[in-house]
Amino acid sequence: MAQAERPRFPGPFLFQQKEGHVEPTKRARKIAETYKTTTGEDLIVIDASTFQTQLGSLSTTMINLLEREAAKVKPHPYLNDDLAMMLRQMRTTCDLLFYLNADEKIDGDPSYRQGYGFVFLPLIRSMIDGLYNITALLDDSLRAKQFRSIGYRNILDGLEEDKNRYGTDRRWINYCDQKIRALSIEWRQCGFTEDEIRQAKPWPTLGAYLRNKPTNTPHKLFLSQLTYGFWREYSALSHVTFEGLKAIFPFIGKDRIPREARDRIEDEGHRVLTMHIARASGILLCTLTELQVHYMFPESNIPNRLHIIWDALNQLPEVRELYETRYKSLMLRNRILSGPEIPAEFRRYFKQ
């Protein structure tokens, strides 16, 4: 596989978020002009209406298919529901990031503060974990038992620890006993015994999974990309490390910035936030593509919709790198095609 072009950081990217607008917003034009004056380079302006609504709509479609149709393709007592719930969390996270940084919010809400968008960024790390969990389960469906059983065990352990700690309070004991009884009914309905729950093995974190041997499987090599360089920044932010704080300090500590530099920092903040939004959108798009490759749902024109969003987001080098190193060949091998690439026998699935 050819080595993908390494993206620059921070990339010069900005997009406006009003649907139906072909021209950049006033803010986008102002920031682009400032960037041009400062760096001598043109700022690429990506119109969010080319992917934002489409990404949300496709996410909803995929969630519905997982919850209603997936069992016909890949029968399993609970895997499809777990995948759908993880996708719901990722889609809602992306929606919130768009909401916090929409032009209408920035211009029309007097309580808006740019720093809110930056302290939200650790949730992009949660989206990366969601992509890892989903692809790990798709890579080997036998892991679904471990994923759910260790979840039940962690809940059970927490309730029993609370019960022991506050054992002198009858109200607390009754509360814990009630929760444990309800939990045991739920795991029995899923086919687990109490012994299986108590002996469940921990679900590996992304870092632990990548360190386990063998380390050179295609799945691990792909996921390792999300632990390098700028992607690692999200882990630093989520753990409140020095390097994470350093990255967002200018945008959450503007009272420490000289007054004459604050307008420039404000413009830079808008540009950087849109870059993070595009990355989060890329992670969600990767997840949707992985699910379609696994299930190959024939409904809802999914292949064409995936290609439309990839075409829009591939203007961002970070997303294009993921596409070139994995998803371009993955979709081609699995006949997730669009437009003139579609063989005649597949065209019935791509009605406009």
Coordinates of C-alpha atoms in Angstrom, one line a residue, residues 6-271:
R6 CA 1.2 13.3 5.8
P7 CA -1.2 16.1 6.7
R8 CA 0.1 19.4 7.9
F9 CA -0.9 20.5 11.4
P10 CA -2.6 22.7 12.1
G11 CA -4.3 22.4 8.8
P12 CA -5.8 25.6 7.2
F13 CA -9.4 24.7 7.3
L14 CA -12.7 26.5 8.0
F15 CA -16.3 25.8 7.0
Q16 CA -19.5 27.6 7.5
Q17 CA -22.5 25.8 8.8
K18 CA -25.6 27.3 7.2
E19 CA -27.3 25.0 4.8
G20 CA -28.0 26.2 1.3
H21 CA -25.2 28.9 1.3
V22 CA -22.7 28.5 -1.5
E23 CA -20.6 31.5 -0.5
P24 CA -18.7 31.5 2.8
T25 CA -20.2 33.5 5.7
K26 CA -18.9 36.9 6.7
R27 CA -16.9 35.4 9.5
A28 CA -15.4 32.8 7.2
R29 CA -14.4 35.5 4.7
K30 CA -12.9 37.6 7.4
I31 CA -10.8 34.7 8.8
A32 CA -9.7 33.6 5.4
E33 CA -8.5 37.2 4.6
T34 CA -6.6 37.4 7.9
Y35 CA -5.1 34.0 7.3
K36 CA -4.0 35.0 3.8
T37 CA -2.4 38.2 5.1
T38 CA -0.6 36.4 7.9
T39 CA 0.6 33.3 6.1
G40 CA 0.4 34.1 2.4
E41 CA -1.7 30.9 1.9
D42 CA -5.3 30.6 0.9
L43 CA -7.6 29.2 3.5
I44 CA -9.7 26.3 2.3
V45 CA -13.3 26.8 3.1
I46 CA -15.4 23.7 3.3
D47 CA -19.2 24.1 3.1
A48 CA -20.7 22.1 5.9
S49 CA -24.0 21.7 4.0
T50 CA -22.2 19.2 1.8
F51 CA -21.8 16.7 4.6
Q52 CA -23.4 17.8 7.9
T53 CA -27.0 16.9 7.3
Q54 CA -26.1 13.9 5.1
L55 CA -23.9 12.5 7.9
G56 CA -26.7 12.9 10.5
S57 CA -29.3 11.3 8.1
L58 CA -27.1 8.4 7.2
S59 CA -26.3 7.8 10.9
T60 CA -30.1 7.7 11.7
T61 CA -30.6 5.2 8.8
M62 CA -27.8 3.0 10.0
I63 CA -29.1 3.0 13.6
N64 CA -32.6 2.0 12.4
L65 CA -31.1 -0.8 10.2
L66 CA -29.1 -2.1 13.1
E67 CA -32.0 -2.2 15.5
R68 CA -34.6 -3.5 13.0
E69 CA -32.9 -5.4 10.1
A70 CA -29.4 -6.5 11.3
A71 CA -30.7 -9.6 13.0
K72 CA -31.9 -10.9 9.6
V73 CA -28.3 -10.5 8.3
K74 CA -26.2 -11.4 11.3
P75 CA -28.4 -13.0 14.0
H76 CA -27.2 -12.3 17.6
P77 CA -29.0 -11.9 20.9
Y78 CA -27.5 -8.5 21.8
L79 CA -24.5 -7.6 19.5
N80 CA -26.6 -5.5 17.1
D81 CA -28.3 -3.6 19.9
D82 CA -24.9 -2.8 21.5
L83 CA -23.5 -1.6 18.1
A84 CA -26.6 0.6 17.6
M85 CA -26.3 2.2 21.1
M86 CA -22.6 3.0 20.5
L87 CA -23.5 4.6 17.2
R88 CA -26.2 6.6 18.9
Q89 CA -23.6 8.0 21.3
M90 CA -21.2 8.8 18.6
R91 CA -23.8 10.5 16.4
T92 CA -25.1 12.5 19.4
T93 CA -21.6 13.6 20.3
C94 CA -21.1 14.9 16.7
D95 CA -24.4 16.6 16.8
L96 CA -23.5 18.4 20.0
L97 CA -20.2 19.6 18.5
F98 CA -22.0 21.0 15.5
Y99 CA -24.6 22.7 17.8
L100 CA -22.0 24.3 20.1
N101 CA -20.2 25.8 17.1
A102 CA -23.0 26.7 14.7
D103 CA -23.1 30.3 13.4
E104 CA -26.5 30.8 14.8
K105 CA -25.2 29.9 18.3
I106 CA -22.1 32.0 18.0
D107 CA -23.9 35.1 16.7
G108 CA -27.3 34.8 18.5
D109 CA -26.6 33.5 22.0
P110 CA -25.1 36.1 24.4
S111 CA -24.0 33.4 26.7
Y112 CA -21.8 31.7 24.1
R113 CA -18.2 31.3 24.9
Q114 CA -15.6 29.9 22.5
G115 CA -14.0 27.9 25.3
Y116 CA -17.1 25.7 25.5
G117 CA -16.1 24.1 22.2
F118 CA -12.6 23.4 23.3
V119 CA -13.4 21.8 26.7
F120 CA -15.8 19.5 24.6
L121 CA -12.9 18.1 22.6
P122 CA -12.1 15.2 24.9
L123 CA -15.4 13.6 23.7
I124 CA -13.7 13.2 20.3
R125 CA -11.5 10.7 22.1
S126 CA -14.6 8.9 23.2
M127 CA -15.7 8.7 19.5
I128 CA -12.3 7.1 18.7
D129 CA -12.9 4.6 21.5
G130 CA -16.4 4.0 19.9
L131 CA -14.8 3.3 16.6
Y132 CA -12.4 0.9 18.3
N133 CA -15.1 -0.9 20.2
I134 CA -17.4 -1.3 17.1
T135 CA -14.6 -2.5 14.8
A136 CA -13.3 -4.9 17.5
L137 CA -16.7 -6.4 17.7
L138 CA -17.2 -6.6 14.0
D139 CA -13.7 -8.1 13.6
D140 CA -14.7 -11.0 15.9
S141 CA -18.3 -11.3 17.0
L142 CA -17.3 -13.7 19.8
R143 CA -16.0 -10.6 21.7
A144 CA -19.6 -9.5 22.1
K145 CA -20.0 -11.8 25.1
Q146 CA -16.9 -10.3 26.8
F147 CA -18.0 -6.8 26.0
R148 CA -21.4 -7.1 27.6
S149 CA -20.5 -9.5 30.5
I150 CA -17.7 -7.3 31.8
G151 CA -20.1 -4.4 31.7
Y152 CA -22.5 -6.3 33.9
R153 CA -19.7 -7.3 36.2
N154 CA -18.5 -3.7 36.6
I155 CA -22.0 -2.6 37.5
L156 CA -22.4 -5.5 39.9
D157 CA -19.1 -4.8 41.6
G158 CA -19.9 -1.2 42.0
L159 CA -23.3 -1.9 43.6
E160 CA -21.8 -4.5 46.0
E161 CA -19.0 -2.1 47.0
D162 CA -21.5 0.6 47.8
K163 CA -23.6 -1.9 49.7
N164 CA -20.7 -3.0 51.8
R165 CA -19.5 0.6 52.4
Y166 CA -22.9 1.9 53.5
G167 CA -24.1 -1.3 55.0
T168 CA -25.4 0.4 58.2
D169 CA -28.0 2.4 56.2
R170 CA -31.1 0.2 55.5
R171 CA -32.3 2.5 52.7
W172 CA -29.0 2.2 50.9
I173 CA -29.0 -1.6 51.3
N174 CA -32.5 -1.8 49.9
Y175 CA -31.6 0.4 47.0
C176 CA -28.5 -1.7 46.1
D177 CA -30.5 -5.0 46.5
Q178 CA -33.2 -3.7 44.2
K179 CA -30.6 -2.7 41.5
I180 CA -28.8 -6.1 41.8
R181 CA -32.1 -8.0 41.3
A182 CA -33.0 -6.0 38.3
L183 CA -29.5 -6.4 36.8
S184 CA -29.6 -10.2 37.4
I185 CA -32.9 -10.5 35.6
E186 CA -31.4 -8.6 32.6
W187 CA -28.3 -10.7 32.3
R188 CA -30.3 -13.9 32.5
Q189 CA -32.5 -12.7 29.7
C190 CA -29.3 -12.3 27.7
G191 CA -28.3 -15.9 28.4
F192 CA -25.6 -15.2 31.1
T193 CA -25.2 -17.1 34.4
E194 CA -24.0 -15.3 37.5
D195 CA -20.8 -17.3 37.4
E196 CA -20.1 -16.0 33.9
I197 CA -20.7 -12.5 35.0
R198 CA -18.4 -12.7 38.0
Q199 CA -15.6 -14.4 36.0
A200 CA -15.8 -12.0 33.0
K201 CA -12.5 -10.8 31.7
P202 CA -11.8 -7.0 31.4
W203 CA -12.5 -5.4 28.0
P204 CA -9.1 -4.1 26.8
T205 CA -8.7 -0.3 26.3
L206 CA -7.5 0.8 22.9
G207 CA -3.9 1.1 24.1
A208 CA -3.9 -2.3 25.7
Y209 CA -5.5 -3.9 22.7
L210 CA -2.8 -2.5 20.4
R211 CA 0.0 -3.8 22.7
N212 CA -1.4 -7.3 22.8
K213 CA 0.2 -9.8 20.4
P214 CA 0.0 -10.2 17.5
T215 CA 0.5 -6.4 17.0
N216 CA 0.5 -6.4 13.2
T217 CA -3.0 -7.5 12.3
P218 CA -4.8 -5.2 9.7
H219 CA -7.3 -4.1 12.3
K220 CA -4.5 -3.1 14.8
L221 CA -2.4 -1.4 12.1
F222 CA -5.5 0.8 11.2
L223 CA -6.3 1.7 14.7
S224 CA -2.7 2.6 15.5
Q225 CA -3.1 5.5 13.1
L226 CA -5.5 7.1 15.6
T227 CA -2.9 7.0 18.4
Y228 CA -0.2 9.0 16.5
G229 CA 0.4 12.8 16.1
F230 CA -2.6 15.1 16.2
W231 CA -5.0 12.2 17.1
R232 CA -3.0 11.6 20.3
E233 CA -3.9 15.2 21.3
Y234 CA -7.4 14.0 22.2
S235 CA -6.0 11.5 24.7
A236 CA -3.9 14.3 26.3
L237 CA -7.0 16.5 26.5
S238 CA -9.2 13.8 28.1
H239 CA -6.5 13.2 30.7
V240 CA -5.9 16.9 31.4
T241 CA -2.2 16.6 30.8
F242 CA 0.2 19.5 30.4
E243 CA 0.4 19.1 26.6
G244 CA -3.4 19.0 26.4
L245 CA -3.8 22.2 28.5
K246 CA -1.1 23.9 26.4
A247 CA -3.0 23.2 23.2
I248 CA -6.3 24.8 24.4
F249 CA -5.0 27.5 26.9
P250 CA -5.2 30.4 24.4
F251 CA -8.8 29.7 23.8
I252 CA -10.0 29.1 27.5
G253 CA -7.6 31.7 29.1
K254 CA -8.2 34.7 26.9
D255 CA -8.1 37.0 29.9
R256 CA -4.4 36.1 30.1
I257 CA -3.8 37.1 26.5
P258 CA -2.8 40.7 25.6
R259 CA -5.8 42.7 24.5
E260 CA -4.3 43.5 21.1
A261 CA -4.0 39.7 20.3
R262 CA -7.5 38.6 21.4
D263 CA -9.2 39.2 18.1
R264 CA -6.6 37.2 16.3
I265 CA -6.9 34.4 18.9
E266 CA -10.7 34.5 18.5
D267 CA -10.4 34.0 14.7
E268 CA -7.8 31.3 15.2
G269 CA -10.2 29.5 17.6
H270 CA -13.0 29.4 15.1
R271 CA -10.6 27.9 12.5

